[in-house]
């Protein structure tokens, strides 16, 4: 009698079948993991290997909990035991969102759907894992955009409601102050009140520009001239007297732009640079043409931007300064984008920050 296992030809179909199944499992876009009743990994397909950064050889035979973050990691053996003892299904056939642990120690969100099978009287479990990182990231960005829009709306309403009474209070105080004899303590107090009101008015103005930028009045704008204007505005501030703004680069095509709005944008960038250098040193402003785009680079010799700030740089009200509002970069970005431009910040390890603004020249539109 010929035993099927002794006949090389008889084993062939089984091997082909196995190779075929393996190919199917490895071609799957989602991760597929099979474990036995003790939690030991038996199958770990290619998508799972990519997801977790673990090779197949180092994973087969390990307990599946190595792929989990706490608290599931320490509890997983208990989950399986509970199911095997009671038959109760908490995840099997239902699926749930879980957190995966990559080989490099980072975690990521995934959707796990779990099935159960009997092979030769032994329980095995098959998990299909769908990586949710991209979706979660997209959702986070959408949430941020929605939150930004809300902040903008709220800021605009508050700014608008505060602006008029503020102007009225300032006017009234000025009248009262005018009646006080000059040089008295009371006159000094009134002067201080007016200075504070002006500060508040500036803040409201900044809020309004950020939240509801006016419709740009577009004219062909020479960026070199505009930037020289911003530089001389900056030099007028006594705090920045020890500062030099060096203009460099090539002549550039005119940019269809609202000069007032772009002045506000670049003013914010130059003030940030000046503040980072504590009012002394050189800010380099370089102009160039990149295809039909006019590129403006503002580079400072300050300490640079820490990584944790980099991640939230353009978020309104994010500031590391005692007297900052955190609206500078958010506003600059908004105004640059209003002109169809883009803004990027680079802060290499050794210090110094370069902000690059690309604006479409008149040719870009044609
Ligand atoms: N050139 C730079 N060098 C170092 N850090 C910077 C630079 N530009 C921005 N930052 C960092 O980014 C943060 C946000 O800047 P942003 O201009 O938006 O707000 P701010 O300067 O703090 O306040 P505001 O501009 O409203 O007065 C700053 O607090 C600072 O930490
Ligand atoms: Mg600023």
Short mmCIF file of C-alpha atoms and ligand atoms in Angstrom, two decimals:
data_model
loop_
_atom_site.label_atom_id
_atom_site.label_comp_id
_atom_site.label_asym_id
_atom_site.label_seq_id
_atom_site.Cartn_x
_atom_site.Cartn_y
_atom_site.Cartn_z
CA UNK A 1 0.00 0.00 0.00
CA UNK A 2 1.31 3.38 -0.89
CA UNK A 3 1.17 5.90 1.93
CA UNK A 4 0.48 9.34 0.41
CA UNK A 5 3.37 10.83 2.41
CA UNK A 6 5.88 8.39 0.95
CA UNK A 7 4.97 9.22 -2.59
CA UNK A 8 6.69 12.42 -3.72
CA UNK A 9 4.09 13.03 -6.40
CA UNK A 10 1.22 12.60 -3.98
CA UNK A 11 2.55 15.38 -1.72
CA UNK A 12 2.75 17.80 -4.63
CA UNK A 13 -0.83 19.08 -4.69
CA UNK A 14 -0.71 19.73 -0.95
CA UNK A 15 2.52 21.71 -1.32
CA UNK A 16 1.12 23.67 -4.23
CA UNK A 17 -1.96 24.38 -2.22
CA UNK A 18 0.15 25.57 0.70
CA UNK A 19 2.29 27.79 -1.53
CA UNK A 20 -0.84 29.22 -3.01
CA UNK A 21 -2.34 30.00 0.39
CA UNK A 22 0.92 31.55 1.49
CA UNK A 23 0.94 33.74 -1.62
CA UNK A 24 -2.63 34.85 -0.88
CA UNK A 25 -1.79 35.65 2.72
CA UNK A 26 1.32 37.60 1.75
CA UNK A 27 -0.47 39.50 -1.00
CA UNK A 28 -3.06 40.77 1.50
CA UNK A 29 -2.80 44.49 2.15
CA UNK A 30 -3.95 44.05 5.74
CA UNK A 31 -1.86 42.28 8.36
CA UNK A 32 -2.78 38.65 9.01
CA UNK A 33 -1.65 36.95 12.19
CA UNK A 34 -2.57 33.42 13.31
CA UNK A 35 -1.96 32.37 16.92
CA UNK A 36 -2.62 29.17 18.82
CA UNK A 37 -4.54 28.80 22.06
CA UNK A 38 -1.45 29.75 24.06
CA UNK A 39 -1.03 33.01 22.16
CA UNK A 40 1.97 31.78 20.15
CA UNK A 41 2.34 33.33 16.71
CA UNK A 42 2.06 30.78 13.88
CA UNK A 43 1.52 32.99 10.84
CA UNK A 44 2.78 36.55 10.41
CA UNK A 45 2.21 37.79 6.87
CA UNK A 46 4.20 40.37 4.92
CA UNK A 47 1.83 43.29 5.61
CA UNK A 48 2.07 42.53 9.34
CA UNK A 49 5.87 42.46 9.07
CA UNK A 50 5.83 45.90 7.44
CA UNK A 51 3.33 47.27 9.94
CA UNK A 52 5.30 46.19 13.01
CA UNK A 53 8.85 46.27 11.61
CA UNK A 54 9.43 42.68 12.78
CA UNK A 55 10.77 39.95 10.48
CA UNK A 56 8.82 36.72 10.14
CA UNK A 57 11.55 34.48 11.60
CA UNK A 58 11.92 36.48 14.80
CA UNK A 59 8.17 36.60 15.36
CA UNK A 60 6.97 33.05 14.70
CA UNK A 61 6.96 31.19 18.00
CA UNK A 62 6.77 34.36 20.12
CA UNK A 63 3.78 35.29 22.23
CA UNK A 64 1.55 37.71 20.30
CA UNK A 65 1.64 40.13 23.24
CA UNK A 66 5.05 41.39 21.99
CA UNK A 67 3.06 43.29 19.34
CA UNK A 68 0.87 45.06 21.89
CA UNK A 69 1.21 48.13 24.03
CA UNK A 70 0.17 48.10 27.67
CA UNK A 71 -2.31 47.39 29.20
CA UNK A 72 -3.21 44.71 26.60
CA UNK A 73 0.35 43.38 26.60
CA UNK A 74 0.20 42.00 30.13
CA UNK A 75 -3.47 41.10 29.96
CA UNK A 76 -3.59 39.23 26.66
CA UNK A 77 -2.84 35.74 28.03
CA UNK A 78 -5.70 36.32 30.47
CA UNK A 79 -8.06 37.35 27.62
CA UNK A 80 -7.40 34.07 25.74
CA UNK A 81 -7.70 31.97 28.91
CA UNK A 82 -10.97 33.64 29.80
CA UNK A 83 -12.36 32.95 26.34
CA UNK A 84 -11.20 29.32 26.32
CA UNK A 85 -12.60 28.72 29.83
CA UNK A 86 -15.95 30.44 29.41
CA UNK A 87 -16.51 30.60 25.64
CA UNK A 88 -17.39 34.28 26.13
CA UNK A 89 -16.62 36.43 23.10
CA UNK A 90 -15.48 39.94 23.74
CA UNK A 91 -13.59 40.64 20.54
CA UNK A 92 -13.96 37.50 18.43
CA UNK A 93 -16.38 38.09 15.60
CA UNK A 94 -16.75 41.72 16.69
CA UNK A 95 -13.37 43.39 16.30
CA UNK A 96 -12.10 46.51 17.96
CA UNK A 97 -9.62 49.34 17.72
CA UNK A 98 -6.33 48.46 19.42
CA UNK A 99 -2.85 49.93 19.73
CA UNK A 100 0.05 48.16 18.04
CA UNK A 101 3.64 48.30 19.24
CA UNK A 102 6.30 48.51 16.54
CA UNK A 103 9.76 47.03 16.89
CA UNK A 104 11.22 50.55 17.36
CA UNK A 105 8.95 51.09 20.38
CA UNK A 106 6.51 53.46 18.66
CA UNK A 107 2.79 52.75 18.83
CA UNK A 108 0.11 53.04 16.16
CA UNK A 109 -3.66 52.66 15.98
CA UNK A 110 -5.13 49.65 14.19
CA UNK A 111 -8.42 47.89 13.75
CA UNK A 112 -8.37 44.24 14.73
CA UNK A 113 -10.97 41.74 13.60
CA UNK A 114 -10.58 38.36 15.14
CA UNK A 115 -11.83 34.96 14.00
CA UNK A 116 -11.57 31.59 15.64
CA UNK A 117 -10.97 28.15 14.11
CA UNK A 118 -10.57 24.53 15.19
CA UNK A 119 -7.76 22.49 13.66
CA UNK A 120 -7.46 18.90 14.87
CA UNK A 121 -9.38 19.76 18.01
CA UNK A 122 -7.05 22.68 18.84
CA UNK A 123 -8.19 26.30 18.93
CA UNK A 124 -6.42 28.85 16.76
CA UNK A 125 -7.22 32.49 16.20
CA UNK A 126 -6.78 34.57 13.08
CA UNK A 127 -6.44 38.30 13.37
CA UNK A 128 -6.83 40.72 10.45
CA UNK A 129 -5.13 44.03 11.23
CA UNK A 130 -5.90 47.26 9.43
CA UNK A 131 -3.42 50.09 10.00
CA UNK A 132 -5.34 53.24 10.99
CA UNK A 133 -2.37 55.63 11.35
CA UNK A 134 -3.04 57.47 8.11
CA UNK A 135 -6.73 57.84 8.79
CA UNK A 136 -6.08 58.99 12.35
CA UNK A 137 -3.59 61.56 11.08
CA UNK A 138 -6.06 62.86 8.51
CA UNK A 139 -8.76 63.09 11.17
CA UNK A 140 -6.40 65.00 13.45
CA UNK A 141 -5.60 67.46 10.66
CA UNK A 142 -9.27 67.93 9.91
CA UNK A 143 -10.01 68.49 13.61
CA UNK A 144 -7.23 71.07 13.73
CA UNK A 145 -8.56 72.87 10.66
CA UNK A 146 -12.07 72.92 12.14
CA UNK A 147 -10.75 74.17 15.48
CA UNK A 148 -8.79 76.88 13.66
CA UNK A 149 -11.86 78.02 11.80
CA UNK A 150 -13.79 78.17 15.10
CA UNK A 151 -11.00 80.14 16.81
CA UNK A 152 -11.01 82.48 13.84
CA UNK A 153 -14.75 83.07 14.00
CA UNK A 154 -14.68 83.62 17.75
CA UNK A 155 -11.67 85.91 17.58
CA UNK A 156 -13.32 87.99 14.87
CA UNK A 157 -16.51 88.45 16.89
CA UNK A 158 -14.67 89.36 20.10
CA UNK A 159 -12.29 91.69 18.30
CA UNK A 160 -15.14 93.42 16.56
CA UNK A 161 -17.19 93.82 19.74
CA UNK A 162 -14.25 95.11 21.77
CA UNK A 163 -12.84 97.51 19.21
CA UNK A 164 -15.49 100.21 19.33
CA UNK A 165 -15.93 100.46 23.12
CA UNK A 166 -12.15 100.48 23.40
CA UNK A 167 -11.91 103.47 21.08
CA UNK A 168 -14.65 105.22 23.09
CA UNK A 169 -12.86 104.57 26.40
CA UNK A 170 -9.60 105.84 24.95
CA UNK A 171 -11.28 109.02 23.73
CA UNK A 172 -12.95 109.66 27.10
CA UNK A 173 -9.75 109.07 29.06
CA UNK A 174 -7.91 111.41 26.74
CA UNK A 175 -10.45 114.15 27.42
CA UNK A 176 -10.13 113.66 31.18
CA UNK A 177 -6.34 113.54 30.90
CA UNK A 178 -6.31 116.79 28.94
CA UNK A 179 -7.83 118.57 31.95
CA UNK A 180 -5.11 117.43 34.33
CA UNK A 181 -2.13 119.66 35.00
CA UNK A 182 0.92 118.31 33.18
CA UNK A 183 3.63 116.64 35.26
CA UNK A 184 1.28 115.37 38.00
CA UNK A 185 1.00 111.73 39.07
CA UNK A 186 -2.57 111.62 37.76
CA UNK A 187 -1.45 112.80 34.32
CA UNK A 188 1.22 110.08 34.32
CA UNK A 189 -1.41 107.49 35.24
CA UNK A 190 -3.67 108.61 32.38
CA UNK A 191 -0.70 108.37 30.00
CA UNK A 192 -0.07 104.81 31.21
CA UNK A 193 -3.75 103.91 30.74
CA UNK A 194 -3.67 105.19 27.18
CA UNK A 195 -0.48 103.20 26.44
CA UNK A 196 -2.18 100.03 27.75
CA UNK A 197 -5.30 100.73 25.68
CA UNK A 198 -3.13 101.16 22.59
CA UNK A 199 -1.48 97.81 23.32
CA UNK A 200 -4.91 96.23 23.61
CA UNK A 201 -5.99 97.86 20.37
CA UNK A 202 -2.91 96.45 18.61
CA UNK A 203 -3.82 92.99 19.85
CA UNK A 204 -7.39 93.34 18.63
CA UNK A 205 -6.08 94.57 15.29
CA UNK A 206 -3.76 91.53 15.03
CA UNK A 207 -6.65 89.25 15.91
CA UNK A 208 -8.83 90.78 13.24
CA UNK A 209 -6.15 90.50 10.55
CA UNK A 210 -5.64 86.85 11.45
CA UNK A 211 -9.29 85.94 11.81
CA UNK A 212 -10.75 87.98 9.00
CA UNK A 213 -8.06 89.15 6.63
CA UNK A 214 -9.40 91.82 4.31
CA UNK A 215 -9.81 90.97 0.64
CA UNK A 216 -6.41 91.68 -0.95
CA UNK A 217 -6.23 94.75 -3.18
CA UNK A 218 -3.89 93.30 -5.73
CA UNK A 219 -1.29 95.38 -7.61
CA UNK A 220 1.99 94.38 -9.23
CA UNK A 221 4.38 94.56 -6.28
CA UNK A 222 8.16 94.73 -6.29
CA UNK A 223 9.23 92.51 -3.44
CA UNK A 224 12.62 94.15 -2.96
CA UNK A 225 10.99 97.49 -2.37
CA UNK A 226 8.40 96.02 -0.07
CA UNK A 227 11.06 94.21 1.99
CA UNK A 228 13.26 97.32 2.23
CA UNK A 229 10.22 99.11 3.61
CA UNK A 230 9.69 96.37 6.20
CA UNK A 231 13.38 96.51 7.15
CA UNK A 232 13.31 100.26 7.73
CA UNK A 233 10.11 99.93 9.77
CA UNK A 234 11.92 97.41 11.95
CA UNK A 235 14.96 99.67 12.35
CA UNK A 236 12.70 102.39 13.70
CA UNK A 237 12.13 100.30 16.84
CA UNK A 238 14.81 101.32 19.36
CA UNK A 239 14.87 97.72 20.69
CA UNK A 240 16.29 96.62 17.33
CA UNK A 241 18.86 99.40 16.90
CA UNK A 242 21.80 96.99 17.01
CA UNK A 243 20.40 94.99 14.16
CA UNK A 244 21.32 94.88 10.50
CA UNK A 245 19.05 93.67 7.70
CA UNK A 246 21.09 92.58 4.67
CA UNK A 247 19.24 92.36 1.39
CA UNK A 248 20.71 90.05 -1.22
CA UNK A 249 19.78 88.09 -4.31
CA UNK A 250 18.66 88.71 -7.85
CA UNK A 251 16.01 90.98 -9.34
CA UNK A 252 12.64 89.27 -9.28
CA UNK A 253 9.42 89.52 -11.27
CA UNK A 254 6.63 91.60 -9.73
CA UNK A 255 4.15 89.74 -7.55
CA UNK A 256 0.42 90.46 -7.84
CA UNK A 257 -0.16 91.29 -4.21
CA UNK A 258 -1.68 93.54 -1.60
CA UNK A 259 1.43 95.33 -0.37
CA UNK A 260 -0.15 96.19 2.99
CA UNK A 261 -1.00 92.58 3.75
CA UNK A 262 2.39 91.23 2.65
CA UNK A 263 4.07 93.95 4.72
CA UNK A 264 2.25 92.60 7.79
CA UNK A 265 3.33 89.04 6.91
CA UNK A 266 7.03 89.91 6.47
CA UNK A 267 7.00 92.27 9.44
CA UNK A 268 6.06 89.30 11.60
CA UNK A 269 8.91 87.21 10.17
CA UNK A 270 11.49 89.96 10.64
CA UNK A 271 10.30 90.74 14.16
CA UNK A 272 10.57 87.05 15.07
CA UNK A 273 14.12 86.97 13.67
CA UNK A 274 15.04 90.18 15.51
CA UNK A 275 13.58 88.89 18.78
CA UNK A 276 15.39 85.56 18.40
CA UNK A 277 18.69 87.47 18.12
CA UNK A 278 17.81 89.77 21.04
CA UNK A 279 18.02 92.81 18.82
CA UNK A 280 21.59 92.37 17.61
CA UNK A 281 23.17 90.61 14.64
CA UNK A 282 22.38 90.24 10.96
CA UNK A 283 19.10 89.17 9.35
CA UNK A 284 19.66 88.06 5.77
CA UNK A 285 16.81 88.59 3.34
CA UNK A 286 17.46 86.88 0.01
CA UNK A 287 15.36 87.13 -3.13
CA UNK A 288 15.38 84.66 -5.98
CA UNK A 289 13.23 83.31 -8.79
CA UNK A 290 12.30 79.63 -8.64
CA UNK A 291 10.64 79.06 -11.97
CA UNK A 292 7.67 81.48 -11.91
CA UNK A 293 7.77 81.82 -8.14
CA UNK A 294 9.41 84.65 -6.25
CA UNK A 295 11.26 83.22 -3.27
CA UNK A 296 12.01 85.29 -0.19
CA UNK A 297 14.26 83.79 2.46
CA UNK A 298 14.54 85.38 5.87
CA UNK A 299 17.49 83.90 7.77
CA UNK A 300 18.54 84.77 11.29
CA UNK A 301 21.42 83.84 13.55
CA UNK A 302 19.22 83.10 16.55
CA UNK A 303 19.19 79.87 18.56
CA UNK A 304 16.75 78.13 16.18
CA UNK A 305 13.42 76.55 17.00
CA UNK A 306 13.08 73.54 19.31
CA UNK A 307 11.47 70.44 17.73
CA UNK A 308 8.41 70.56 19.99
CA UNK A 309 7.67 74.15 18.88
CA UNK A 310 8.33 73.28 15.21
CA UNK A 311 5.39 70.86 15.25
CA UNK A 312 2.92 73.58 16.30
CA UNK A 313 4.63 76.61 14.83
CA UNK A 314 1.74 77.92 12.77
CA UNK A 315 -0.94 77.25 15.36
CA UNK A 316 -2.42 80.50 16.65
CA UNK A 317 -1.67 81.49 20.25
CA UNK A 318 1.38 79.21 20.44
CA UNK A 319 4.14 81.31 21.89
CA UNK A 320 7.27 80.87 23.98
CA UNK A 321 7.54 84.60 24.64
CA UNK A 322 6.44 86.27 27.86
CA UNK A 323 4.73 89.07 25.92
CA UNK A 324 3.95 87.20 22.72
CA UNK A 325 0.49 86.46 21.40
CA UNK A 326 1.50 83.62 19.14
CA UNK A 327 -0.33 85.12 16.18
CA UNK A 328 2.72 86.18 14.13
CA UNK A 329 3.38 83.02 12.14
CA UNK A 330 -0.26 81.98 11.95
CA UNK A 331 -1.05 85.37 10.43
CA UNK A 332 1.97 85.31 8.08
CA UNK A 333 0.91 81.89 6.79
CA UNK A 334 -2.65 82.97 6.31
CA UNK A 335 -1.67 86.11 4.40
CA UNK A 336 0.89 84.31 2.24
CA UNK A 337 -1.67 81.63 1.37
CA UNK A 338 -4.20 84.34 0.58
CA UNK A 339 -1.78 85.32 -2.21
CA UNK A 340 -1.51 81.75 -3.47
CA UNK A 341 1.90 81.37 -1.81
CA UNK A 342 3.49 78.95 0.62
CA UNK A 343 5.62 79.31 3.68
CA UNK A 344 8.11 76.89 5.22
CA UNK A 345 10.40 77.11 8.23
CA UNK A 346 13.76 75.40 8.52
CA UNK A 347 15.72 75.28 11.73
CA UNK A 348 18.85 73.12 11.48
CA UNK A 349 20.44 71.58 14.56
CA UNK A 350 23.31 74.06 14.79
CA UNK A 351 20.92 77.02 15.31
CA UNK A 352 19.61 79.76 13.09
CA UNK A 353 16.20 79.83 11.45
CA UNK A 354 15.31 80.32 7.81
CA UNK A 355 11.77 81.10 6.78
CA UNK A 356 11.10 80.60 3.08
CA UNK A 357 8.15 82.27 1.40
CA UNK A 358 7.26 81.43 -2.20
CA UNK A 359 4.86 83.77 -3.96
CA UNK A 360 3.52 83.28 -7.47
CA UNK A 361 4.71 86.03 -9.82
CA UNK A 362 2.43 87.52 -12.45
CA UNK A 363 3.68 84.89 -14.90
CA UNK A 364 2.45 82.05 -12.67
CA UNK A 365 -1.16 82.96 -13.34
CA UNK A 366 -0.78 82.94 -17.14
N1 LIG B 1 13.12 83.16 13.93
C1 LIG B 1 12.80 82.44 15.02
N2 LIG B 1 13.75 81.94 15.84
C2 LIG B 1 13.43 81.22 16.94
N3 LIG B 1 12.16 80.94 17.31
C3 LIG B 1 11.15 81.41 16.55
C4 LIG B 1 11.41 82.18 15.37
N4 LIG B 1 10.23 82.46 14.80
C5 LIG B 1 9.28 81.93 15.60
N5 LIG B 1 9.83 81.29 16.65
C6 LIG B 1 9.12 80.53 17.70
O1 LIG B 1 7.78 80.33 17.28
C7 LIG B 1 6.86 80.86 18.25
C8 LIG B 1 5.64 81.40 17.50
O2 LIG B 1 5.97 82.54 16.74
P1 LIG B 1 4.85 83.61 16.40
O3 LIG B 1 5.45 84.71 15.62
O4 LIG B 1 3.69 82.89 15.80
O5 LIG B 1 4.37 84.11 17.82
P2 LIG B 1 5.19 85.04 18.85
O6 LIG B 1 6.35 85.67 18.15
O7 LIG B 1 5.51 84.22 20.04
O8 LIG B 1 4.12 86.11 19.24
P3 LIG B 1 3.62 87.35 18.31
O9 LIG B 1 4.24 87.18 16.97
O10 LIG B 1 2.13 87.20 18.27
O11 LIG B 1 4.08 88.54 19.01
C9 LIG B 1 7.64 81.90 19.00
O12 LIG B 1 7.12 82.08 20.31
C10 LIG B 1 9.05 81.29 19.02
O13 LIG B 1 9.17 80.34 20.03
MG1 LIG B 2 6.11 86.69 16.33
#
